[in-house]
mmCIF file of C-alpha atoms in Angstrom:
data_model
loop_
_atom_site.group_PDB
_atom_site.id
_atom_site.type_symbol
_atom_site.label_atom_id
_atom_site.label_comp_id
_atom_site.label_asym_id
_atom_site.label_seq_id
_atom_site.Cartn_x
_atom_site.Cartn_y
_atom_site.Cartn_z
ATOM 1 C CA UNK A 192 2.360 13.179 20.238
ATOM 2 C CA UNK A 193 2.328 12.252 23.922
ATOM 3 C CA UNK A 194 1.945 8.623 22.865
ATOM 4 C CA UNK A 195 5.224 8.837 20.898
ATOM 5 C CA UNK A 196 3.587 8.353 17.517
ATOM 6 C CA UNK A 197 5.537 9.205 14.398
ATOM 7 C CA UNK A 198 5.321 12.781 13.060
ATOM 8 C CA UNK A 199 3.613 11.480 9.907
ATOM 9 C CA UNK A 200 0.886 9.840 12.018
ATOM 10 C CA UNK A 201 0.304 13.049 13.976
ATOM 11 C CA UNK A 202 0.128 14.972 10.716
ATOM 12 C CA UNK A 203 -2.499 12.650 9.222
ATOM 13 C CA UNK A 204 -4.555 12.802 12.447
ATOM 14 C CA UNK A 205 -4.384 16.596 12.405
ATOM 15 C CA UNK A 206 -5.747 16.748 8.858
ATOM 16 C CA UNK A 207 -8.602 14.392 9.755
ATOM 17 C CA UNK A 208 -9.497 16.527 12.765
ATOM 18 C CA UNK A 209 -9.384 19.649 10.590
ATOM 19 C CA UNK A 210 -11.843 18.000 8.207
ATOM 20 C CA UNK A 211 -14.103 17.162 11.154
ATOM 21 C CA UNK A 212 -14.011 20.694 12.544
ATOM 22 C CA UNK A 213 -14.783 22.149 9.134
ATOM 23 C CA UNK A 214 -17.990 20.116 9.131
ATOM 24 C CA UNK A 215 -18.838 21.400 12.627
ATOM 25 C CA UNK A 216 -18.167 24.986 11.572
ATOM 26 C CA UNK A 217 -20.431 24.573 8.549
ATOM 27 C CA UNK A 218 -23.199 23.139 10.771
ATOM 28 C CA UNK A 219 -22.548 25.771 13.467
ATOM 29 C CA UNK A 220 -22.219 23.135 16.202
ATOM 30 C CA UNK A 221 -19.691 23.278 19.009
ATOM 31 C CA UNK A 222 -17.354 20.338 19.391
ATOM 32 C CA UNK A 223 -18.644 19.663 22.923
ATOM 33 C CA UNK A 224 -22.308 19.472 21.817
ATOM 34 C CA UNK A 225 -21.944 17.036 18.918
ATOM 35 C CA UNK A 226 -24.028 13.885 18.521
ATOM 36 C CA UNK A 227 -24.021 10.981 16.105
ATOM 37 C CA UNK A 228 -25.943 13.196 13.667
ATOM 38 C CA UNK A 229 -22.792 15.245 12.999
ATOM 39 C CA UNK A 230 -20.820 12.052 12.377
ATOM 40 C CA UNK A 231 -23.524 11.032 9.892
ATOM 41 C CA UNK A 232 -23.089 14.382 8.137
ATOM 42 C CA UNK A 233 -19.320 13.861 7.951
ATOM 43 C CA UNK A 234 -19.651 10.403 6.410
ATOM 44 C CA UNK A 235 -22.355 11.522 4.002
ATOM 45 C CA UNK A 236 -20.222 14.412 2.791
ATOM 46 C CA UNK A 237 -17.107 12.239 2.370
ATOM 47 C CA UNK A 238 -19.026 9.662 0.349
ATOM 48 C CA UNK A 239 -20.282 12.223 -2.172
ATOM 49 C CA UNK A 240 -17.678 15.011 -2.242
ATOM 50 C CA UNK A 241 -14.817 15.183 -4.702
ATOM 51 C CA UNK A 242 -11.325 14.866 -3.305
ATOM 52 C CA UNK A 243 -9.359 18.006 -4.301
ATOM 53 C CA UNK A 244 -6.118 16.006 -4.134
ATOM 54 C CA UNK A 245 -7.317 13.854 -7.032
ATOM 55 C CA UNK A 246 -7.996 16.492 -9.632
ATOM 56 C CA UNK A 247 -7.065 15.373 -13.127
ATOM 57 C CA UNK A 248 -6.109 17.257 -16.250
ATOM 58 C CA UNK A 249 -8.923 17.757 -18.776
ATOM 59 C CA UNK A 250 -8.974 14.930 -21.297
ATOM 60 C CA UNK A 251 -7.143 12.531 -18.967
ATOM 61 C CA UNK A 252 -8.214 8.978 -18.164
ATOM 62 C CA UNK A 253 -11.556 8.454 -16.453
ATOM 63 C CA UNK A 254 -11.254 8.272 -12.628
ATOM 64 C CA UNK A 255 -11.762 4.721 -11.394
ATOM 65 C CA UNK A 256 -11.024 3.130 -14.775
ATOM 66 C CA UNK A 257 -8.590 0.232 -15.060
ATOM 67 C CA UNK A 258 -5.302 0.730 -16.864
ATOM 68 C CA UNK A 259 -5.114 -1.981 -19.575
ATOM 69 C CA UNK A 260 -1.319 -2.282 -19.325
ATOM 70 C CA UNK A 261 -0.928 -2.625 -15.574
ATOM 71 C CA UNK A 262 -4.361 -3.924 -14.561
ATOM 72 C CA UNK A 263 -4.446 -1.358 -11.748
ATOM 73 C CA UNK A 264 -7.548 0.779 -11.221
ATOM 74 C CA UNK A 265 -6.992 4.507 -11.253
ATOM 75 C CA UNK A 266 -7.956 6.536 -8.215
ATOM 76 C CA UNK A 267 -11.573 7.567 -8.008
ATOM 77 C CA UNK A 268 -12.595 11.196 -7.877
ATOM 78 C CA UNK A 269 -13.981 10.991 -4.330
ATOM 79 C CA UNK A 270 -12.652 9.877 -0.968
ATOM 80 C CA UNK A 271 -11.631 6.242 -0.574
ATOM 81 C CA UNK A 272 -13.381 4.002 1.986
ATOM 82 C CA UNK A 273 -10.073 3.716 3.869
ATOM 83 C CA UNK A 274 -9.986 7.510 4.224
ATOM 84 C CA UNK A 275 -13.517 7.559 5.638
ATOM 85 C CA UNK A 276 -12.728 4.745 8.085
ATOM 86 C CA UNK A 277 -9.528 6.477 9.175
ATOM 87 C CA UNK A 278 -11.376 9.754 9.738
ATOM 88 C CA UNK A 279 -13.974 8.012 11.900
ATOM 89 C CA UNK A 280 -11.234 6.346 13.938
ATOM 90 C CA UNK A 281 -9.498 9.683 14.515
ATOM 91 C CA UNK A 282 -12.705 11.407 15.630
ATOM 92 C CA UNK A 283 -13.551 8.494 17.936
ATOM 93 C CA UNK A 284 -10.097 8.633 19.509
ATOM 94 C CA UNK A 285 -10.282 12.402 19.895
ATOM 95 C CA UNK A 286 -13.505 12.245 21.923
ATOM 96 C CA UNK A 287 -12.374 9.206 23.903
ATOM 97 C CA UNK A 288 -9.341 11.207 25.000
ATOM 98 C CA UNK A 289 -11.422 14.196 26.163
ATOM 99 C CA UNK A 290 -14.113 12.032 27.797
ATOM 100 C CA UNK A 291 -11.397 10.655 30.082
ATOM 101 C CA UNK A 292 -10.957 14.177 31.477
ATOM 102 C CA UNK A 293 -14.689 14.898 31.680
ATOM 103 C CA UNK A 294 -14.845 17.119 28.616
ATOM 104 C CA UNK A 295 -17.027 16.874 25.553
ATOM 105 C CA UNK A 296 -20.344 15.060 25.042
ATOM 106 C CA UNK A 297 -21.546 12.233 27.241
ATOM 107 C CA UNK A 298 -21.604 9.764 24.326
ATOM 108 C CA UNK A 299 -18.969 9.417 21.656
ATOM 109 C CA UNK A 300 -20.383 10.736 18.349
ATOM 110 C CA UNK A 301 -18.772 7.829 16.487
ATOM 111 C CA UNK A 302 -20.586 4.618 17.505
ATOM 112 C CA UNK A 303 -18.474 1.749 18.758
ATOM 113 C CA UNK A 304 -18.604 -1.671 17.172
ATOM 114 C CA UNK A 305 -19.353 -4.109 19.966
ATOM 115 C CA UNK A 306 -19.242 -7.079 17.567
ATOM 116 C CA UNK A 307 -15.664 -6.196 16.591
ATOM 117 C CA UNK A 308 -14.636 -5.745 20.215
ATOM 118 C CA UNK A 309 -16.078 -9.159 21.125
ATOM 119 C CA UNK A 310 -14.473 -10.869 18.119
ATOM 120 C CA UNK A 311 -10.995 -9.496 18.806
ATOM 121 C CA UNK A 312 -11.051 -9.880 22.592
ATOM 122 C CA UNK A 313 -8.568 -12.459 23.925
ATOM 123 C CA UNK A 314 -7.702 -13.635 20.409
ATOM 124 C CA UNK A 315 -4.403 -15.425 19.928
ATOM 125 C CA UNK A 316 -2.288 -14.229 16.982
ATOM 126 C CA UNK A 317 -2.080 -17.874 15.866
ATOM 127 C CA UNK A 318 -5.841 -18.109 15.459
ATOM 128 C CA UNK A 319 -7.573 -17.144 12.248
ATOM 129 C CA UNK A 320 -9.318 -13.793 12.142
ATOM 130 C CA UNK A 321 -12.930 -13.971 13.328
ATOM 131 C CA UNK A 322 -15.514 -12.395 11.063
ATOM 132 C CA UNK A 323 -17.636 -9.635 12.573
ATOM 133 C CA UNK A 324 -20.223 -7.189 11.334
ATOM 134 C CA UNK A 325 -19.336 -3.635 10.442
ATOM 135 C CA UNK A 326 -20.173 -0.881 12.861
ATOM 136 C CA UNK A 327 -22.620 1.869 12.066
ATOM 137 C CA UNK A 328 -21.301 4.444 9.559
ATOM 138 C CA UNK A 329 -18.281 2.261 8.760
ATOM 139 C CA UNK A 330 -17.672 1.767 5.010
ATOM 140 C CA UNK A 331 -17.194 -1.608 3.410
ATOM 141 C CA UNK A 332 -13.477 -2.384 3.217
ATOM 142 C CA UNK A 333 -12.089 -4.717 0.564
ATOM 143 C CA UNK A 334 -8.660 -6.334 0.696
ATOM 144 C CA UNK A 335 -6.652 -4.970 -2.226
ATOM 145 C CA UNK A 336 -4.279 -7.432 -3.794
ATOM 146 C CA UNK A 337 -0.814 -5.954 -4.409
ATOM 147 C CA UNK A 338 0.086 -5.311 -8.037
ATOM 148 C CA UNK A 339 3.597 -6.274 -9.082
ATOM 149 C CA UNK A 340 5.394 -5.598 -12.338
ATOM 150 C CA UNK A 341 6.331 -8.417 -14.633
ATOM 151 C CA UNK A 342 9.928 -8.682 -15.790
ATOM 152 C CA UNK A 343 9.037 -7.092 -19.131
ATOM 153 C CA UNK A 344 7.174 -4.214 -17.482
ATOM 154 C CA UNK A 345 10.083 -3.597 -15.129
ATOM 155 C CA UNK A 346 12.546 -3.503 -18.035
ATOM 156 C CA UNK A 347 10.328 -1.008 -19.885
ATOM 157 C CA UNK A 348 10.145 1.227 -16.822
ATOM 158 C CA UNK A 349 13.863 0.963 -16.095
ATOM 159 C CA UNK A 350 14.698 1.887 -19.703
ATOM 160 C CA UNK A 351 13.000 5.265 -19.143
ATOM 161 C CA UNK A 352 15.503 6.252 -16.448
ATOM 162 C CA UNK A 353 17.757 8.862 -18.009
ATOM 163 C CA UNK A 354 20.559 9.298 -15.464
ATOM 164 C CA UNK A 355 22.721 7.272 -13.105
ATOM 165 C CA UNK A 356 20.864 8.551 -10.033
ATOM 166 C CA UNK A 357 17.465 7.396 -11.273
ATOM 167 C CA UNK A 358 18.799 4.009 -12.357
ATOM 168 C CA UNK A 359 20.487 3.491 -8.989
ATOM 169 C CA UNK A 360 17.377 4.604 -7.093
ATOM 170 C CA UNK A 361 15.000 2.309 -8.998
ATOM 171 C CA UNK A 362 17.388 -0.654 -8.696
ATOM 172 C CA UNK A 363 17.685 -0.195 -4.941
ATOM 173 C CA UNK A 364 13.908 0.019 -4.603
ATOM 174 C CA UNK A 365 13.143 -3.144 -6.550
ATOM 175 C CA UNK A 366 15.897 -5.238 -4.952
ATOM 176 C CA UNK A 367 15.552 -4.161 -1.312
ATOM 177 C CA UNK A 368 11.780 -3.871 -0.995
ATOM 178 C CA UNK A 369 12.256 -0.763 1.163
ATOM 179 C CA UNK A 370 9.529 1.820 1.471
ATOM 180 C CA UNK A 371 9.916 5.082 -0.417
ATOM 181 C CA UNK A 372 10.638 7.293 2.585
ATOM 182 C CA UNK A 373 12.979 4.720 4.142
ATOM 183 C CA UNK A 374 15.319 4.472 1.167
ATOM 184 C CA UNK A 375 15.447 8.227 0.600
ATOM 185 C CA UNK A 376 16.927 8.745 4.062
ATOM 186 C CA UNK A 377 20.053 6.579 3.747
ATOM 187 C CA UNK A 378 23.437 8.229 4.143
ATOM 188 C CA UNK A 379 26.881 7.160 3.021
ATOM 189 C CA UNK A 380 27.519 5.348 6.314
ATOM 190 C CA UNK A 381 24.321 3.339 5.836
ATOM 191 C CA UNK A 382 25.735 1.474 2.816
ATOM 192 C CA UNK A 383 27.453 -1.819 3.617
ATOM 193 C CA UNK A 384 29.281 -2.658 0.399
ATOM 194 C CA UNK A 385 30.782 -5.935 1.661
ATOM 195 C CA UNK A 386 27.546 -7.491 2.948
ATOM 196 C CA UNK A 387 25.370 -6.007 0.196
ATOM 197 C CA UNK A 388 22.865 -4.284 2.447
ATOM 198 C CA UNK A 389 21.513 -0.840 3.300
ATOM 199 C CA UNK A 390 20.564 0.459 6.731
ATOM 200 C CA UNK A 391 17.221 2.264 6.857
ATOM 201 C CA UNK A 392 14.995 3.761 9.548
ATOM 202 C CA UNK A 393 11.914 1.533 9.630
ATOM 203 C CA UNK A 394 8.612 3.319 9.220
ATOM 204 C CA UNK A 395 6.744 1.743 12.136
ATOM 205 C CA UNK A 396 9.297 1.174 14.898
ATOM 206 C CA UNK A 397 11.764 3.854 13.722
ATOM 207 C CA UNK A 398 14.535 1.381 14.411
ATOM 208 C CA UNK A 399 17.665 1.220 12.253
ATOM 209 C CA UNK A 400 17.437 -2.082 10.377
ATOM 210 C CA UNK A 401 19.232 -3.576 7.361
ATOM 211 C CA UNK A 402 17.619 -4.330 4.012
ATOM 212 C CA UNK A 403 19.244 -6.300 1.179
ATOM 213 C CA UNK A 404 20.560 -4.798 -2.035
ATOM 214 C CA UNK A 405 21.453 -6.712 -5.173
ATOM 215 C CA UNK A 406 24.975 -6.505 -6.648
ATOM 216 C CA UNK A 407 23.477 -4.808 -9.701
ATOM 217 C CA UNK A 408 21.853 -2.129 -7.541
ATOM 218 C CA UNK A 409 25.099 -1.504 -5.680
ATOM 219 C CA UNK A 410 26.932 -1.203 -8.994
ATOM 220 C CA UNK A 411 24.471 1.462 -10.182
ATOM 221 C CA UNK A 412 24.814 3.195 -6.818
ATOM 222 C CA UNK A 413 28.616 3.224 -7.091
ATOM 223 C CA UNK A 414 28.357 4.701 -10.594
ATOM 224 C CA UNK A 415 26.029 7.429 -9.326
ATOM 225 C CA UNK A 416 28.351 8.349 -6.448
ATOM 226 C CA UNK A 417 31.347 8.327 -8.790
ATOM 227 C CA UNK A 418 29.642 10.847 -11.096
ATOM 228 C CA UNK A 419 28.277 13.221 -8.446
ATOM 229 C CA UNK A 420 30.855 12.804 -5.706
ATOM 230 C CA UNK A 421 30.446 11.642 -2.123
ATOM 231 C CA UNK A 422 27.934 13.575 -0.003
ATOM 232 C CA UNK A 423 29.005 15.213 3.277
ATOM 233 C CA UNK A 424 28.419 13.465 6.582
ATOM 234 C CA UNK A 425 24.833 13.629 7.756
ATOM 235 C CA UNK A 426 23.474 14.301 4.263
ATOM 236 C CA UNK A 427 21.373 11.683 2.420
ATOM 237 C CA UNK A 428 22.915 9.988 -0.598
ATOM 238 C CA UNK A 429 20.076 10.895 -2.963
ATOM 239 C CA UNK A 430 20.300 14.541 -4.014
ATOM 240 C CA UNK A 431 18.817 16.830 -6.627
ATOM 241 C CA UNK A 432 20.598 17.347 -9.942
ATOM 242 C CA UNK A 433 19.645 20.962 -10.714
ATOM 243 C CA UNK A 434 20.900 23.987 -8.820
ATOM 244 C CA UNK A 435 22.447 23.626 -5.396
ATOM 245 C CA UNK A 436 22.410 19.933 -4.393
ATOM 246 C CA UNK A 437 19.618 19.262 -1.903
ATOM 247 C CA UNK A 438 18.273 16.025 -0.391
ATOM 248 C CA UNK A 439 15.807 14.316 -2.704
ATOM 249 C CA UNK A 440 12.300 14.539 -1.239
ATOM 250 C CA UNK A 441 9.529 11.987 -1.595
ATOM 251 C CA UNK A 442 7.638 14.207 -4.012
ATOM 252 C CA UNK A 443 10.700 14.621 -6.222
ATOM 253 C CA UNK A 444 11.271 10.841 -6.285
ATOM 254 C CA UNK A 445 7.595 10.361 -7.034
ATOM 255 C CA UNK A 446 7.896 12.729 -9.982
ATOM 256 C CA UNK A 447 10.742 10.616 -11.401
ATOM 257 C CA UNK A 448 8.498 7.594 -11.818
ATOM 258 C CA UNK A 449 5.537 9.735 -12.890
ATOM 259 C CA UNK A 450 7.459 11.073 -15.885
ATOM 260 C CA UNK A 451 8.344 7.520 -16.894
ATOM 261 C CA UNK A 452 4.824 6.099 -16.601
ATOM 262 C CA UNK A 453 3.364 9.013 -18.554
ATOM 263 C CA UNK A 454 5.521 7.984 -21.510
ATOM 264 C CA UNK A 455 4.493 4.339 -21.098
ATOM 265 C CA UNK A 456 0.791 5.177 -20.559
ATOM 266 C CA UNK A 457 0.758 3.195 -17.303
ATOM 267 C CA UNK A 458 0.023 4.030 -13.668
ATOM 268 C CA UNK A 459 2.824 2.489 -11.609
ATOM 269 C CA UNK A 460 3.804 4.134 -8.325
ATOM 270 C CA UNK A 461 6.844 4.074 -6.069
ATOM 271 C CA UNK A 462 5.131 1.650 -3.704
ATOM 272 C CA UNK A 463 4.590 -0.781 -6.589
ATOM 273 C CA UNK A 464 8.359 -1.292 -6.610
ATOM 274 C CA UNK A 465 8.077 -2.663 -3.068
ATOM 275 C CA UNK A 466 5.213 -4.893 -4.226
ATOM 276 C CA UNK A 467 7.370 -6.133 -7.095
ATOM 277 C CA UNK A 468 10.286 -6.964 -4.797
ATOM 278 C CA UNK A 469 7.989 -8.714 -2.318
ATOM 279 C CA UNK A 470 6.273 -10.772 -5.030
ATOM 280 C CA UNK A 471 9.591 -11.901 -6.481
ATOM 281 C CA UNK A 472 10.834 -12.982 -3.064
ATOM 282 C CA UNK A 473 7.580 -14.707 -2.075
ATOM 283 C CA UNK A 474 7.560 -16.782 -5.271
ATOM 284 C CA UNK A 475 11.188 -17.852 -4.930
ATOM 285 C CA UNK A 476 11.163 -21.535 -3.891
ATOM 286 C CA UNK A 477 14.442 -21.074 -2.009
ATOM 287 C CA UNK A 478 12.966 -18.433 0.332
ATOM 288 C CA UNK A 479 10.449 -19.320 3.018
ATOM 289 C CA UNK A 480 7.555 -17.050 3.860
ATOM 290 C CA UNK A 481 9.036 -16.277 7.282
ATOM 291 C CA UNK A 482 12.292 -15.199 5.641
ATOM 292 C CA UNK A 483 10.408 -12.900 3.275
ATOM 293 C CA UNK A 484 8.549 -11.455 6.266
ATOM 294 C CA UNK A 485 11.886 -10.694 7.918
ATOM 295 C CA UNK A 486 13.224 -8.974 4.792
ATOM 296 C CA UNK A 487 10.095 -6.861 4.317
ATOM 297 C CA UNK A 488 9.825 -6.175 8.070
ATOM 298 C CA UNK A 489 6.134 -7.015 8.250
ATOM 299 C CA UNK A 490 4.649 -7.139 11.740
ATOM 300 C CA UNK A 491 2.258 -9.971 10.806
ATOM 301 C CA UNK A 492 2.853 -12.833 8.420
ATOM 302 C CA UNK A 493 -0.689 -12.435 7.103
ATOM 303 C CA UNK A 494 0.525 -9.281 5.325
ATOM 304 C CA UNK A 495 3.320 -11.254 3.651
ATOM 305 C CA UNK A 496 0.845 -13.948 2.565
ATOM 306 C CA UNK A 497 -0.856 -11.425 0.273
ATOM 307 C CA UNK A 498 2.105 -11.678 -2.091
ATOM 308 C CA UNK A 499 1.632 -15.434 -2.571
ATOM 309 C CA UNK A 500 -1.768 -15.003 -4.233
ATOM 310 C CA UNK A 501 -1.585 -15.875 -7.916
ATOM 311 C CA UNK A 502 -3.301 -13.367 -10.191
ATOM 312 C CA UNK A 503 -4.990 -14.000 -13.518
ATOM 313 C CA UNK A 504 -2.173 -12.219 -15.353
ATOM 314 C CA UNK A 505 0.249 -14.855 -14.065
ATOM 315 C CA UNK A 506 -1.821 -17.662 -15.595
ATOM 316 C CA UNK A 507 -1.910 -16.434 -19.200
ATOM 317 C CA UNK A 508 0.462 -19.122 -20.508
ATOM 318 C CA UNK A 509 -1.252 -21.907 -18.559
ATOM 319 C CA UNK A 510 -4.689 -20.798 -19.703
ATOM 320 C CA UNK A 511 -3.521 -20.669 -23.328
ATOM 321 C CA UNK A 512 -2.268 -24.248 -23.038
ATOM 322 C CA UNK A 513 -5.545 -25.251 -21.366
ATOM 323 C CA UNK A 514 -7.682 -23.829 -24.163
ATOM 324 C CA UNK A 515 -5.491 -25.404 -26.859
ATOM 325 C CA UNK A 516 -5.857 -28.921 -25.465
ATOM 326 C CA UNK A 517 -8.715 -30.937 -27.031
ATOM 327 C CA UNK A 518 -11.574 -32.037 -24.820
ATOM 328 C CA UNK A 519 -11.055 -35.486 -23.384
ATOM 329 C CA UNK A 520 -14.008 -37.873 -23.838
ATOM 330 C CA UNK A 521 -15.595 -39.131 -20.664
ATOM 331 C CA UNK A 522 -14.457 -42.652 -19.811
ATOM 332 C CA UNK A 523 -15.477 -44.974 -17.036
ATOM 333 C CA UNK A 524 -13.637 -47.830 -15.359
ATOM 334 C CA UNK A 525 -14.294 -51.219 -16.967
ATOM 335 C CA UNK A 526 -15.631 -52.771 -13.768
ATOM 336 C CA UNK A 527 -18.826 -50.682 -14.013
ATOM 337 C CA UNK A 528 -21.605 -51.938 -16.243
ATOM 338 C CA UNK A 529 -22.972 -49.602 -18.923
ATOM 339 C CA UNK A 530 -26.569 -50.069 -17.676
ATOM 340 C CA UNK A 531 -25.602 -49.015 -14.142
ATOM 341 C CA UNK A 532 -23.818 -45.882 -15.402
ATOM 342 C CA UNK A 533 -26.846 -44.930 -17.502
ATOM 343 C CA UNK A 534 -29.193 -45.436 -14.551
ATOM 344 C CA UNK A 535 -27.126 -43.210 -12.259
ATOM 345 C CA UNK A 536 -25.933 -40.467 -14.604
ATOM 346 C CA UNK A 537 -28.565 -40.625 -17.334
ATOM 347 C CA UNK A 538 -28.385 -41.334 -21.024
ATOM 348 C CA UNK A 539 -25.481 -39.934 -23.004
ATOM 349 C CA UNK A 540 -23.183 -39.708 -19.985
#
């Protein structure tokens, strides 16, 4: 908090430290007497324990299985490698902070990765990322390709929206590419009807920045405001529909899309709407990659480049045409003699 991090970051760090202290309490070890052995116990427990936040209803889909409609894998029952890596980073930072004031153990219980430090030292942002070995206890991290909805999948999801608020909310998500929490915080003064843009508080910098909105999304938004009335000053536009109107929380917006995907037997999330908007923009020949980076407010263009990767689902039509074409017989230029071709490539070539 002294470093002016966002409240959400402080909250996630607090939960990771609570998990670490629960391990120390179970081992009956004080936080100032820990060694790398306690960090080993933390990682070993996280790699084998079940995550209570991922409990499923009996008879539901198998954890870790791939949804055949979306191609997205379902969450596994345990803790993800990113969660383990984040927990190790938090514990390492916690002891680095106290070691500066002469408190805690002499050595940090989480080992440092000297290869990573050497690879990233004095590296220009224009240079390609240097490969380095993983540090001890660090899990193997894989780059997950973003999953975007096709036009047909988006139409099926949008057809499940049963009110003007939900239709306006989904349209603003898929046209602006804003994050879930960013869009939920807009107020009436944050809507620029003439320029077709919305002003949001960016997640990382917490600066007030504009994001685009399609004319269709603004039309749905106008219909929603016409039905429910204009909100008071200082109150977000998105409100609940039952009981006394209250600002729509992230969990309530998440439940909107969950009800829709349960009917469709899919596993789309709110963040997939941002992936869909980013993929559509990145594949538009009239938009450059730098322009898409500006719209999505990515700090590094390498993050935007992930949306230019072509998936196998996008090549279905081309692969069908490829398999339907007959095999072309091998032919050689006429200036080569048949005996020379047979000597080099063998008989029957």
